[in-house]
Short mmCIF file of C-alpha atoms and ligand atoms in Angstrom, two decimals:
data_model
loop_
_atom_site.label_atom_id
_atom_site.label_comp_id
_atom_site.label_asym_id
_atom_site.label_seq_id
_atom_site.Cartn_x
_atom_site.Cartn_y
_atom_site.Cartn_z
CA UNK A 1 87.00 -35.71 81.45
CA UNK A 2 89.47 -37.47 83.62
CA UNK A 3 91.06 -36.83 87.00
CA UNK A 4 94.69 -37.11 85.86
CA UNK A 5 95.18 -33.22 86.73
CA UNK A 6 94.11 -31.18 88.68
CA UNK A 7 91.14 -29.27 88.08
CA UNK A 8 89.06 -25.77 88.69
CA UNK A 9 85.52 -26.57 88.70
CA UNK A 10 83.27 -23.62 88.76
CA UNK A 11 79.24 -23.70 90.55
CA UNK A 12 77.07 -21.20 89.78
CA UNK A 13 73.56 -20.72 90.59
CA UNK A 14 70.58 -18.82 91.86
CA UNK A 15 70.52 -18.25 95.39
CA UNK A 16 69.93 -20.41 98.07
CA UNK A 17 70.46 -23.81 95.85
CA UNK A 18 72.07 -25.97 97.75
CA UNK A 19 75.44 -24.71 96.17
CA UNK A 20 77.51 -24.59 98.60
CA UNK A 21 76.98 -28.12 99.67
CA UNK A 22 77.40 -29.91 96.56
CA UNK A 23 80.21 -27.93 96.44
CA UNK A 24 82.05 -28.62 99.68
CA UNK A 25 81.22 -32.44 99.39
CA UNK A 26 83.10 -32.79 95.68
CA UNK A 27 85.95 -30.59 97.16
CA UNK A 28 86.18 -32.65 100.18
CA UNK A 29 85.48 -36.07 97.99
CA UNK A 30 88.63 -34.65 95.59
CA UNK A 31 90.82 -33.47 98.30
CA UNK A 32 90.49 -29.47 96.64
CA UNK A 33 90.05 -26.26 97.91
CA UNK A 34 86.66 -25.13 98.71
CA UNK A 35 85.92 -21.48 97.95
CA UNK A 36 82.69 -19.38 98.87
CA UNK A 37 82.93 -16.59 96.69
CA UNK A 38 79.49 -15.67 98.02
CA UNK A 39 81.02 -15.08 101.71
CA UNK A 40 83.70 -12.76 99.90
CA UNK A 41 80.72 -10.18 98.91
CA UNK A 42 79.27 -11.12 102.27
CA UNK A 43 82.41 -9.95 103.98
CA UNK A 44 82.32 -6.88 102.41
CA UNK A 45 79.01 -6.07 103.07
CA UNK A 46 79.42 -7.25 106.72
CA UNK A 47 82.42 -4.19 106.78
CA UNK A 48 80.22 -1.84 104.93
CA UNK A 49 77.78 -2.18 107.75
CA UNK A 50 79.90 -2.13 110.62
CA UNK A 51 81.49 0.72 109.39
CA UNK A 52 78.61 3.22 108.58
CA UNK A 53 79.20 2.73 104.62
CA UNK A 54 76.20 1.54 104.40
CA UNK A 55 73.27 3.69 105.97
CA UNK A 56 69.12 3.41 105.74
CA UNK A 57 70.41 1.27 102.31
CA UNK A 58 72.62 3.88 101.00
CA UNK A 59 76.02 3.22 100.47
CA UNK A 60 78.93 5.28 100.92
CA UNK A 61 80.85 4.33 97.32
CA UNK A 62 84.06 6.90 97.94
CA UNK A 63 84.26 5.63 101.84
CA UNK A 64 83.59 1.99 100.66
CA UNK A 65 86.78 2.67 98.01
CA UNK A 66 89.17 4.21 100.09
CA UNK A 67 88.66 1.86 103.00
CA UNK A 68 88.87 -1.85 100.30
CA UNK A 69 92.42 -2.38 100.67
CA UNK A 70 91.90 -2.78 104.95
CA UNK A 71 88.91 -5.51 104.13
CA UNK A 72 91.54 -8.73 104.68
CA UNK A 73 89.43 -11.96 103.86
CA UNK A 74 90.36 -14.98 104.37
CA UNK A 75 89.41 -18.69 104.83
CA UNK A 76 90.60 -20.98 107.76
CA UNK A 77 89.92 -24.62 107.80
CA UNK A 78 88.05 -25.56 111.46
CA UNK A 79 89.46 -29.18 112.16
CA UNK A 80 86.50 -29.73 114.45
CA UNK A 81 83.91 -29.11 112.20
CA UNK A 82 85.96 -30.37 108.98
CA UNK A 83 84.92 -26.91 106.76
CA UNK A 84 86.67 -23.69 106.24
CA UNK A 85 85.40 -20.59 108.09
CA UNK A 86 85.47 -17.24 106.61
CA UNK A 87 87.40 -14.47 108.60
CA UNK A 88 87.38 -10.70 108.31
CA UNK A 89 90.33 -9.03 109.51
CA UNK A 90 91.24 -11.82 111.93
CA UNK A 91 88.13 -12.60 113.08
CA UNK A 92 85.41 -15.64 112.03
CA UNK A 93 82.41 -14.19 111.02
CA UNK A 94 80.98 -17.45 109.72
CA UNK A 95 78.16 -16.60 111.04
CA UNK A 96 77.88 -13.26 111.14
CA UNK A 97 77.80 -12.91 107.05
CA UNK A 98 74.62 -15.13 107.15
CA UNK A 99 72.65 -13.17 109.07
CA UNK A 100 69.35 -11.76 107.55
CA UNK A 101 70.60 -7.33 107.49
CA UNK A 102 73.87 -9.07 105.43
CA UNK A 103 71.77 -11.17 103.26
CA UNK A 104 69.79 -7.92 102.33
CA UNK A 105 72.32 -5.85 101.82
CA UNK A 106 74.93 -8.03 99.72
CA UNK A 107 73.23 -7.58 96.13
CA UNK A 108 73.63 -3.45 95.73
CA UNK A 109 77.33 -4.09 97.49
CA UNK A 110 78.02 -6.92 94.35
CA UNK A 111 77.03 -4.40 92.08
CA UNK A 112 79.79 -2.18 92.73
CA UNK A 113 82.06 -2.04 89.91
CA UNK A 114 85.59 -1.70 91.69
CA UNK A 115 84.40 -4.14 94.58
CA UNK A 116 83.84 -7.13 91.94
CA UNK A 117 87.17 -6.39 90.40
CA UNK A 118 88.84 -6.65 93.69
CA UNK A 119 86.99 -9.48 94.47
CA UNK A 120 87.44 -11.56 90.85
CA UNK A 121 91.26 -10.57 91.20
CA UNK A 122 91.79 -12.64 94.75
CA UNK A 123 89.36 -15.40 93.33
CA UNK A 124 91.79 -15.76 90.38
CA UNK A 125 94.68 -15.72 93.15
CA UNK A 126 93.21 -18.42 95.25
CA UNK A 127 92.81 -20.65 91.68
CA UNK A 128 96.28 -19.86 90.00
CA UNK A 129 97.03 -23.46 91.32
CA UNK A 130 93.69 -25.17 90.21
CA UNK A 131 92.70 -28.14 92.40
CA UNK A 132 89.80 -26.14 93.81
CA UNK A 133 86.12 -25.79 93.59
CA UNK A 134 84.72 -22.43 93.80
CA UNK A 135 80.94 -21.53 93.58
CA UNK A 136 79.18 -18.10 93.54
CA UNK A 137 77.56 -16.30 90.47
CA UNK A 138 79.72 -15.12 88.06
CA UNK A 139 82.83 -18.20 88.35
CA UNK A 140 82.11 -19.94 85.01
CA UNK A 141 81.72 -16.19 83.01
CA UNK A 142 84.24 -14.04 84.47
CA UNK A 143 86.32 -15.99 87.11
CA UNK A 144 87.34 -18.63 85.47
CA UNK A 145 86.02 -18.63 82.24
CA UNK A 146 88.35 -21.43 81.20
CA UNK A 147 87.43 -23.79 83.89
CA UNK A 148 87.40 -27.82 83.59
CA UNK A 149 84.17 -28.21 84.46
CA UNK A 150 80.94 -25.73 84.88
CA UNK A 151 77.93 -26.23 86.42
CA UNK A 152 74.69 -24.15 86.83
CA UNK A 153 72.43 -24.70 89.67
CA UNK A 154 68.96 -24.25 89.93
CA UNK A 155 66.35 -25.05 91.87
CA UNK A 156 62.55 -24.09 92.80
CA UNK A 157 62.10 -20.94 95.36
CA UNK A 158 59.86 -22.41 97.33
CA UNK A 159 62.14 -25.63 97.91
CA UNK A 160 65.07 -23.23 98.30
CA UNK A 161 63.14 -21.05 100.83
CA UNK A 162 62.15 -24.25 102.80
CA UNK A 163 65.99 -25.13 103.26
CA UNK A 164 67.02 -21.76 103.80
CA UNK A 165 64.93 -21.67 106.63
CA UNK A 166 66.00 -25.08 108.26
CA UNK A 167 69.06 -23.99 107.82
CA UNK A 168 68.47 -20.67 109.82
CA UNK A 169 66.04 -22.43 112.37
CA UNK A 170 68.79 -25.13 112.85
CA UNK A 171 71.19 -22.10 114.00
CA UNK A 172 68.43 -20.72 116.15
CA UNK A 173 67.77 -17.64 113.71
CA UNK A 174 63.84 -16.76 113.66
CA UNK A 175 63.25 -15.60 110.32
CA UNK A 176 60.19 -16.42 108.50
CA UNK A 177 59.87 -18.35 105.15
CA UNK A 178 58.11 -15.10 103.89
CA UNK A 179 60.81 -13.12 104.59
CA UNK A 180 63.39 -15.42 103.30
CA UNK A 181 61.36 -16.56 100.06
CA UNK A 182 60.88 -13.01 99.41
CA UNK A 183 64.95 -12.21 100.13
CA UNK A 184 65.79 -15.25 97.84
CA UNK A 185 63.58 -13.75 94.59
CA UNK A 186 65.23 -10.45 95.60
CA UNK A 187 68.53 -11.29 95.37
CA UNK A 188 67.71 -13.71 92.04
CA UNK A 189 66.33 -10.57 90.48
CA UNK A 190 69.57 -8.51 91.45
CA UNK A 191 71.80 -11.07 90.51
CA UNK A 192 70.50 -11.56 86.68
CA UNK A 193 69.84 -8.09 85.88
CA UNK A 194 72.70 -6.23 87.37
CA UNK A 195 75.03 -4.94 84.81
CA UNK A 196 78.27 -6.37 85.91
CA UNK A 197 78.55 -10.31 85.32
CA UNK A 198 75.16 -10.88 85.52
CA UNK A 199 74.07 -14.19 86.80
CA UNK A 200 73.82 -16.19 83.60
CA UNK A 201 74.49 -19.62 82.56
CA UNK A 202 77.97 -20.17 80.90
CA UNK A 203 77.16 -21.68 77.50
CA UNK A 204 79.19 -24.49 78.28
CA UNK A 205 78.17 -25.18 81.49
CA UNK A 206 75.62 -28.41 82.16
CA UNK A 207 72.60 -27.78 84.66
CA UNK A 208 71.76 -29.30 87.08
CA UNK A 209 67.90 -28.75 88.86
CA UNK A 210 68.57 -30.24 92.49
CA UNK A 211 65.23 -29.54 93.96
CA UNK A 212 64.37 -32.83 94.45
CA UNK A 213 67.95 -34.49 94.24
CA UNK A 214 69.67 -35.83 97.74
CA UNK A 215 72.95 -34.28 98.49
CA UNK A 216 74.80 -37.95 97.87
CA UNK A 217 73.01 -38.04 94.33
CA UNK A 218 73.64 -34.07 93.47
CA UNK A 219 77.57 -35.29 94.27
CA UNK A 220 77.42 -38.66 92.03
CA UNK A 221 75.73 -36.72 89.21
CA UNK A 222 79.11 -34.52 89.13
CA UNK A 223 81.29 -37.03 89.70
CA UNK A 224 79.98 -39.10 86.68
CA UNK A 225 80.87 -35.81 84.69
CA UNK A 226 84.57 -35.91 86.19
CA UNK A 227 84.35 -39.57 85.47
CA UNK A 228 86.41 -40.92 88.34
O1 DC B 1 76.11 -17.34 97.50
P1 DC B 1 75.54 -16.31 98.48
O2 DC B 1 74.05 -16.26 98.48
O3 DC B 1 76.10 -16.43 99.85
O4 DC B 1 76.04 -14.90 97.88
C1 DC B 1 75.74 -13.68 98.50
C2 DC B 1 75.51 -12.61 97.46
O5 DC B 1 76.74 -12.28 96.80
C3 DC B 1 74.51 -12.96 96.37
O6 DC B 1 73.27 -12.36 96.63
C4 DC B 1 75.11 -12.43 95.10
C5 DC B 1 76.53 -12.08 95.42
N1 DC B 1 77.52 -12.87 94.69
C6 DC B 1 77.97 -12.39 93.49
O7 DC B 1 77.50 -11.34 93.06
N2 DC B 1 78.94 -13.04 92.82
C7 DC B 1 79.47 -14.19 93.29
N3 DC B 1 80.42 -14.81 92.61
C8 DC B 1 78.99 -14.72 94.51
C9 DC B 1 78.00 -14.04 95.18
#
């Protein structure tokens, strides 16, 4: 594969894989987009709960429909930090969409029929002009199922619950590693066997384990499949 045009390469994985940062290092390293499709069904959920659609874990489907088309998201690129921020009808919620009540509520919300077909529809908008790198779930099976390239993330849960909780610590978030290993094989379970694009390899996509792979060698293992 060369580097002649430009290209859509599609990251999927389990949760919590270091995706998103293998991700925004090849974008940044190509001079692409960087899309977290992952913050899109975050944003969502983030509305859902602000907005009593989702109560005691029940959600409000018909409210949840009516009310899609006034969910605006969109991604702004912070100069000062160098990475694009995710807003919600005009306002970041970067962090807000990480928070541990968003993080357990996402995977019934990305089950929702209509919401992944608005969802895959503004992916395939944000792509129409390639040069981008988009991770998430579902990108090499039903997003872009043509991509150039297509890779599938994994990792062990107990080396993703160990980062995950850096991560969190780092932001000043006090969350257990219980709590977050347990949230992380949630969400896995949700993701594979929910009925909608399950989270499943693309059969031409090439895995790659990172749990024990630095960031700089997760980002020269892709490159070498670009072949710069
Ligand atoms: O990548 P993440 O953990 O921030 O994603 C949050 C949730 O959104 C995840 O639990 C599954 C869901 N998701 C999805 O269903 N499809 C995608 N393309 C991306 C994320």
């Amino acid at each position: 594969m060369n580097n002649d045009k430009k290209l859509i390469i599609a990251i999927d994985g389990f949760s919590s894989c270091g995706k998103s940062t293998v991700a925004k290092d090849l974008a940044k390293k190509l001079n692409y987009i960087y899309i977290d499709s992952g913050a899109m069904y975050r944003a969502v959920t983030l509305f859902s709960l602000k907005n009593n659609i989702i109560n005691e874990q029940t959600i409000d489907e018909k409210k949840l429909q009516s009310l899609l088309n006034n969910i605006k998201i969109s991604f702004k690129y912070n100069t000062k930090t160098g990475e694009a921020e995710t807003f919600l009808n005009g306002n970041n919620v970067e962090d807000e969409i990480r928070n541990i009540e968003v993080s357990e509520n996402v995977s019934p919300i990305s089950k929702i029929k209509f919401v992944r077909e608005n969802l895959v529809k503004q992916q395939q908008e944000l792509g129409k002009n390639k040069a981008i790198v988009m991770d998430g779930r579902d990108i090499g099976t039903t997003v872009f199922p043509k991509a150039d390239l297509k890779i599938f993330m994994t990792a062990d849960v107990d080396v993703r619950a160990k980062r995950r909780h850096k991560e969190l610590s780092d932001k000043g978030l006090n969350v257990s590693i219980e709590e977050i290993r347990n949230n992380i094989k949630n969400r896995d379970n949700h993701d594979q066997n929910r009925e909608i694009s399950p989270l499943k390899r693309a059969d031409d996509a090439l895995i790659l384990d990172n749990g024990y792979l630095t960031k700089e060698e997760q980002l020269a293992w892709i490159l070498d499949k670009i072949e710069l």
